[in-house]
CSV table of C-alpha atoms and ligand atoms in Angstrom, one decimal:
chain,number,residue,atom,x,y,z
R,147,UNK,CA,6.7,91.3,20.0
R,148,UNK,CA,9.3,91.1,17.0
R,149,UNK,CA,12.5,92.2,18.0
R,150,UNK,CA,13.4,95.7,15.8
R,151,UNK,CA,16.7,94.4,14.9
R,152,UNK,CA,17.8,93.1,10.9
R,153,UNK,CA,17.1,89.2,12.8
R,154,UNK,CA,13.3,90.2,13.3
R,155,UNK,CA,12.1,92.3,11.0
R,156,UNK,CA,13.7,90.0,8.0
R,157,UNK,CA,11.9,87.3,9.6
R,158,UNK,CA,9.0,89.0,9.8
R,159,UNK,CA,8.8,90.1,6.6
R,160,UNK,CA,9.9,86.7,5.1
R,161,UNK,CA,13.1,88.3,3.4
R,162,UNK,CA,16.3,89.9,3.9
R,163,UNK,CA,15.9,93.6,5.8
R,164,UNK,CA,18.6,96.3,5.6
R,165,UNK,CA,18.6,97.7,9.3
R,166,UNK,CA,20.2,100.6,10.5
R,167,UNK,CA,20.0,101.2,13.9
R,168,UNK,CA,20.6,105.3,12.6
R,169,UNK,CA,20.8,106.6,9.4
R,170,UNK,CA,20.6,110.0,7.9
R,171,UNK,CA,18.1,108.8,5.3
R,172,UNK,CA,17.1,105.0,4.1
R,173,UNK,CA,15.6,106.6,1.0
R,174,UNK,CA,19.1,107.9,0.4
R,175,UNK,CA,20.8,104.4,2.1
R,176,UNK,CA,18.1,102.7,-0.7
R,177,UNK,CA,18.9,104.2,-3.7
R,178,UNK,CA,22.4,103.9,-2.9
R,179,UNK,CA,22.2,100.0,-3.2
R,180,UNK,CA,20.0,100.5,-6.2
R,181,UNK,CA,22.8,102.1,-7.9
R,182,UNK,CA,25.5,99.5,-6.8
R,183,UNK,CA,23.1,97.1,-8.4
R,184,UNK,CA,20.6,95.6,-5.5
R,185,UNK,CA,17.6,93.7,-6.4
R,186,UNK,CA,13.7,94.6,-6.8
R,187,UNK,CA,11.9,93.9,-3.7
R,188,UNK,CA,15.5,95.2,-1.4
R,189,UNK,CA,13.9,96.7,2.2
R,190,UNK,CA,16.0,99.1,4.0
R,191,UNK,CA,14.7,99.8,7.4
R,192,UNK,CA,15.8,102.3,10.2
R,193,UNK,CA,15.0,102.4,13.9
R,194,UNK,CA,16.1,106.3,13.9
R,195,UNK,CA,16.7,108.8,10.6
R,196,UNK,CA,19.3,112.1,11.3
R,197,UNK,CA,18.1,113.6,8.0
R,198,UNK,CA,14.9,112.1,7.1
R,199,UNK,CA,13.5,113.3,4.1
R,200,UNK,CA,9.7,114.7,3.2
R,201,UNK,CA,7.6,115.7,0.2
R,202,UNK,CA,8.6,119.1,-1.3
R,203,UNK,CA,12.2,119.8,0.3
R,204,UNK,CA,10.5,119.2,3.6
R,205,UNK,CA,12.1,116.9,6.8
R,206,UNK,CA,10.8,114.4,8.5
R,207,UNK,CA,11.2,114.2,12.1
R,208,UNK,CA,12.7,110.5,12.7
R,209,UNK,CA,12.6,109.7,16.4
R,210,UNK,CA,14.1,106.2,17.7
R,211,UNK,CA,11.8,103.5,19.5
R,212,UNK,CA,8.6,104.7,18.1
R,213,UNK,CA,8.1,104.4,14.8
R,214,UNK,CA,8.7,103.0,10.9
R,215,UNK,CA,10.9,104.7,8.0
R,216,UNK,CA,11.8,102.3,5.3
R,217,UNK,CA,12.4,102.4,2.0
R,218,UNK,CA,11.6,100.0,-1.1
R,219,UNK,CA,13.7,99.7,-4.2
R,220,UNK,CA,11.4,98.8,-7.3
R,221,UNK,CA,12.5,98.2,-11.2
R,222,UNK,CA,9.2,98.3,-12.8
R,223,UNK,CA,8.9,98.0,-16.5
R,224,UNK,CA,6.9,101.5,-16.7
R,225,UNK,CA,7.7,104.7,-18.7
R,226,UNK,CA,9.1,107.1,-16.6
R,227,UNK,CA,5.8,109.2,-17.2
R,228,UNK,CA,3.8,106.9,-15.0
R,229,UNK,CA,6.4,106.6,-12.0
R,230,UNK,CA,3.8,108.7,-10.4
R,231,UNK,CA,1.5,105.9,-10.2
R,232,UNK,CA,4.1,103.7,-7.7
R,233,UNK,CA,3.4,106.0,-5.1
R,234,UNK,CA,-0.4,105.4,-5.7
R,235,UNK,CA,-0.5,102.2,-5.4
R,236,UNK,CA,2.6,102.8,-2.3
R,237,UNK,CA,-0.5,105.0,-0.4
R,238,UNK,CA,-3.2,102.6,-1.5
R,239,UNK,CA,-1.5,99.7,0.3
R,240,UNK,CA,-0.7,101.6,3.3
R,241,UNK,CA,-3.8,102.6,3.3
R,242,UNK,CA,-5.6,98.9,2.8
R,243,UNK,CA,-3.2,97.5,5.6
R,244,UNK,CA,-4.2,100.0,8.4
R,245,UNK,CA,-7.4,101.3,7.0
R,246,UNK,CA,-7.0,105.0,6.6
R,247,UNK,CA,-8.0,107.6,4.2
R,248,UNK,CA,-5.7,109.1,1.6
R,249,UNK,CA,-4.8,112.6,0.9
R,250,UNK,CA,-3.7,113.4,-2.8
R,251,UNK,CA,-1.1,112.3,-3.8
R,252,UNK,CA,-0.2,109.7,-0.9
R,253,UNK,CA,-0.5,111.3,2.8
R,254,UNK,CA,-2.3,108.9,4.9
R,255,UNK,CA,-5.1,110.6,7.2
R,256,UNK,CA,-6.8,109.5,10.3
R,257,UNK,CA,-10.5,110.5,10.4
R,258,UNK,CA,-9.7,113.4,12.3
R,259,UNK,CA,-7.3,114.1,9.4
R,260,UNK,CA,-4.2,113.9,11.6
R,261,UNK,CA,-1.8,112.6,9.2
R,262,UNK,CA,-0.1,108.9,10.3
R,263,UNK,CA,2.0,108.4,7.6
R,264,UNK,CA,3.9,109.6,4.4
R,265,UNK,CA,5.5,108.5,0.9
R,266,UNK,CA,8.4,110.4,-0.5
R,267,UNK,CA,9.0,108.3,-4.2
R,268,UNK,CA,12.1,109.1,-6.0
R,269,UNK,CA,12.8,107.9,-9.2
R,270,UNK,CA,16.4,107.1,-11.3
R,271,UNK,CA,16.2,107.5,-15.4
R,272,UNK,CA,18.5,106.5,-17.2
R,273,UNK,CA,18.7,106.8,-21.1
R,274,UNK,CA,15.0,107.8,-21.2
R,275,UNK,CA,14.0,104.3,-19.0
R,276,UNK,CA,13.5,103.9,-15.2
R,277,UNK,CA,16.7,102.4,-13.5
R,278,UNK,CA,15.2,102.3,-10.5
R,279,UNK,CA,12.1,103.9,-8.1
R,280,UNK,CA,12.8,104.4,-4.4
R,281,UNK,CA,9.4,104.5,-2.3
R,282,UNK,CA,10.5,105.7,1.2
R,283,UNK,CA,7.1,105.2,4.0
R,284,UNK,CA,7.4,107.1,7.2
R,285,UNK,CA,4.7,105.8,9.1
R,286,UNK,CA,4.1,107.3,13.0
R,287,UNK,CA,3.1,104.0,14.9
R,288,UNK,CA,3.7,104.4,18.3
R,289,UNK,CA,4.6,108.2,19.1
R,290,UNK,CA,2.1,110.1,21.1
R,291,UNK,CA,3.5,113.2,21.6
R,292,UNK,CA,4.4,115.8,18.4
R,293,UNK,CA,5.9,119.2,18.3
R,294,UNK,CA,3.9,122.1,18.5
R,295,UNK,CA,4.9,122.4,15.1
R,296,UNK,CA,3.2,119.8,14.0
R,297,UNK,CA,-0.1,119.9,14.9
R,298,UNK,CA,-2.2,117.7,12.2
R,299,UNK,CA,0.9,114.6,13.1
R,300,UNK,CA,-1.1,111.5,14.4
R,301,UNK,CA,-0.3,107.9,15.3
R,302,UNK,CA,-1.6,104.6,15.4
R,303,UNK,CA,-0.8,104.6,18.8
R,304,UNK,CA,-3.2,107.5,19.3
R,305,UNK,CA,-6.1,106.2,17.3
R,306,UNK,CA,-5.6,102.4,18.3
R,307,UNK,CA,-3.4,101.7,21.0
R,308,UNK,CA,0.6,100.4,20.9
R,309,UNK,CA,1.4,98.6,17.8
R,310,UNK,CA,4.0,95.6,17.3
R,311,UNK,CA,5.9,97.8,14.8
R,312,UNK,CA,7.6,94.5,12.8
R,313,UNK,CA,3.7,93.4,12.6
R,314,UNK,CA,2.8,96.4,11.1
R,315,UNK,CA,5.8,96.5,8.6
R,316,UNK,CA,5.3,93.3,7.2
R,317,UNK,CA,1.9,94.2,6.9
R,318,UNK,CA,1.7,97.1,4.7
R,319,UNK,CA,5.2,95.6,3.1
R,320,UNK,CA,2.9,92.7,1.9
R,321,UNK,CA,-0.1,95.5,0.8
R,322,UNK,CA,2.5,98.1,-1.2
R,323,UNK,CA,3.7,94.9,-3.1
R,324,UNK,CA,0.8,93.8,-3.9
R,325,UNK,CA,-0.9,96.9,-5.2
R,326,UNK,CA,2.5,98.5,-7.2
R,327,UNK,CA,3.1,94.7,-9.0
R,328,UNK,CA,-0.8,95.3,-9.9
R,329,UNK,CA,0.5,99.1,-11.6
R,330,UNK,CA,1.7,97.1,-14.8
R,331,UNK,CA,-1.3,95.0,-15.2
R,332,UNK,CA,-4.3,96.3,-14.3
R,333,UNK,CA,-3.4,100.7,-13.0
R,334,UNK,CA,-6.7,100.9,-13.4
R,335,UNK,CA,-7.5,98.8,-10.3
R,336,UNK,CA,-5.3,101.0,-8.6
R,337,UNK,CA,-6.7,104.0,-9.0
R,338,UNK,CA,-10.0,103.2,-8.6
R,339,UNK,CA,-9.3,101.6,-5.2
R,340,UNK,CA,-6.9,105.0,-4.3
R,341,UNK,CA,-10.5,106.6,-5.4
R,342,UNK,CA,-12.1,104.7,-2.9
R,343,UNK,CA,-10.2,105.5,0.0
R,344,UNK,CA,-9.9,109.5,-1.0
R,345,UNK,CA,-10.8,111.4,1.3
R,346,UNK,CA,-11.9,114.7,-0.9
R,347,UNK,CA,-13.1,113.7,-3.7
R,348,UNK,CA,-16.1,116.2,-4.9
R,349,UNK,CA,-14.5,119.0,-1.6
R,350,UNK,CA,-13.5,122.2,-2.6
R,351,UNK,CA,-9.8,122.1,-2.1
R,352,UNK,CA,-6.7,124.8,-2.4
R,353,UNK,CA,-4.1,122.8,-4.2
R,354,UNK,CA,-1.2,125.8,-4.1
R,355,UNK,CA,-2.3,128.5,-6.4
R,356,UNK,CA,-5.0,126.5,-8.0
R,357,UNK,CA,-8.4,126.5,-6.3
R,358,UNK,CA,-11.5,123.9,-7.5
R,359,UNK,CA,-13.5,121.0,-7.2
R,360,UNK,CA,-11.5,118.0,-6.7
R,361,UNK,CA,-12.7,115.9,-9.0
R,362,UNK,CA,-10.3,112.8,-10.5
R,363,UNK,CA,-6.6,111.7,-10.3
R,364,UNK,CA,-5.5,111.0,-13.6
R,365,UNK,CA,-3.1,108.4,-15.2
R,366,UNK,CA,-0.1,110.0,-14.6
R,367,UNK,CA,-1.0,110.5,-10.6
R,368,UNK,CA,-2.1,114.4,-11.1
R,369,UNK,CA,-4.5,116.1,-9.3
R,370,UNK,CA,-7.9,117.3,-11.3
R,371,UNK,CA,-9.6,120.0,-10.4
R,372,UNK,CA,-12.5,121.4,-11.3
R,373,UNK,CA,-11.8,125.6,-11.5
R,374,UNK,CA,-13.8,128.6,-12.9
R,375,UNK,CA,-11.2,128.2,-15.8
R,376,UNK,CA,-12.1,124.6,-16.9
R,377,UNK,CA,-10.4,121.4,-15.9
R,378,UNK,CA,-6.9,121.5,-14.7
R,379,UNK,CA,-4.5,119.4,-13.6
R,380,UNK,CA,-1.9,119.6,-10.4
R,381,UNK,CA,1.6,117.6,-10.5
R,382,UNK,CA,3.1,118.8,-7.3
R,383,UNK,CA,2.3,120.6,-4.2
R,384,UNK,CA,-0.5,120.5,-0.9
R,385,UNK,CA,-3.8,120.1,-1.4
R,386,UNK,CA,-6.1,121.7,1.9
R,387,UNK,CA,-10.0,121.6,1.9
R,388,UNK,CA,-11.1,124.6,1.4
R,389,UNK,CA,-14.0,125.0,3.7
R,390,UNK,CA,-15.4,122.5,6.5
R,391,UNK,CA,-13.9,122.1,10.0
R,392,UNK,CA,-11.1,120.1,8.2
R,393,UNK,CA,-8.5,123.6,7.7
R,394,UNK,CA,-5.4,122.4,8.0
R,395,UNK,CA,-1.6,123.8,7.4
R,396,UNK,CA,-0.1,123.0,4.5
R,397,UNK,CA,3.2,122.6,6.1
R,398,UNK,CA,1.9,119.1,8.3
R,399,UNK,CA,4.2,116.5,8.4
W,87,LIG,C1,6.0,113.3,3.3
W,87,LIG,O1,6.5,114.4,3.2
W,87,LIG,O2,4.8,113.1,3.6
W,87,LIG,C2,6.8,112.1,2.9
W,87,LIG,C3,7.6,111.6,4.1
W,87,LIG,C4,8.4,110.3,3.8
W,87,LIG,C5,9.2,109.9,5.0
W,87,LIG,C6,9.9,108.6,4.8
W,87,LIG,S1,10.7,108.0,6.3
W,87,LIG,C7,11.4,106.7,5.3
W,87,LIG,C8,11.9,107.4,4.1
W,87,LIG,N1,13.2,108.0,4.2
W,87,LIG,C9,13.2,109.3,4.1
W,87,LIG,O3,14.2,110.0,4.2
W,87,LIG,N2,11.9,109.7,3.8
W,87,LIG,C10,11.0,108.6,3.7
């Protein structure tokens, strides 16, 4: 089992690991090195998160013992325009190291759609040019038990058994890397193998106010539906299948 300490996960993860033991956020503790200057590639990785953050102004529930938040500080050589695509290739890789489905733009669903894991990317412009992108993974390994209020939250734990959490770090560490250094080369490899692992693609789907046909994700990491009123194209917000035994909230975690 690899200790969760800074010892063991840098050693499992063949480089240096930030650790907090607490934090309020590691997305916040990450971009906070960004901006004294820290490298591409820096991990910052919490046992426990006071104020961890979601998607759309939401929290996320940070328990000690049980699971992974960390973030990842990137400097890609990308107009800021396609930042969207880092988180992309962020869900792709989670998604290829512990073989799950992805909901648009990066939840990461169980077959039951419980949702294991989540990517909150924020992004630092400066003069017109990214300075630096934060991707922050909250991934719910070994928890078994969720709030009421959160009844779509699922584990690995639940779906496979107890996880070496280090193991499964360094896994999808290795499998974000790979897939966001392929964004400058080849995106298009990236979003056909986020296609691949989508898990409504051609569903009817409620995506806020906008309901279609889920048909493509573009370039710039949108949403494409198809509506009454033609193509259109989503930026932000939950996406829900409309019909199906699949209804979920749109508040999940
Ligand atoms: C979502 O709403 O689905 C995104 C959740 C992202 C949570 C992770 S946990 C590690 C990192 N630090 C944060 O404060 N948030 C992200």
């Amino acid at each position: 089992m690899t200790p969760f300490d800074g010892v063991g996960l840098s050693e499992a993860c063949s480089r240096n690991v930030v650790f907090f033991k607490r934090c309020q956020s590691t997305n916040s503790e990450a971009a906070a090195l960004a901006a004294e200057g820290a490298a591409s590639g820096t991990l910052v990785v919490a046992d426990a998160q006071s104020g961890g953050k979601g998607r759309l102004g939401r929290s996320w529930v940070s328990p000690p013992g049980e699971n992974l938040y960390f973030s990842l500080v990137l400097r890609p050589s990308l107009p800021p325009e396609q930042a969207g695509l880092l988180g992309l290739a962020c869900a792709v890789g989670v998604a290829e190291a512990l073989d799950l489905g992805i909901k648009w733009p990066n939840d990461l669903l169980d077959p039951e759609r419980r949702k294991i894991a989540g990517i909150l990317s924020e992004m630092e412009v400066d003069k017109g040019a990214i300075s630096h992108v934060v991707l922050g993974v909250g991934i719910n390994v070994n928890q078994v038990q969720f709030d009421a209020a959160l009844p779509q939250a699922g584990s690995l734990a639940g779906l496979r058994g107890p996880q070496d959490r280090g193991q499964v770090l360094a896994r999808c560490l290795a499998a974000i890397e790979h897939r966001c250094q392929q964004v400058e080369r080849s995106p298009d490899a990236v979003l056909d193998a986020w296609r691949s692992r989508w898990l409504d693609r051609g569903r009817e789907v409620q995506a806020d106010a906008c309901r279609g046909i889920a048909v493509d994700v573009g370039t710039d990491g949108s949403l494409i539906l198809q509506t009454d009123q033609g193509l259109q194209s989503v930026f932000a917000g939950d996406v829900a299948p409309v019909s199906g035994d699949a209804l979920e909230p749109a508040s999940a975690q």
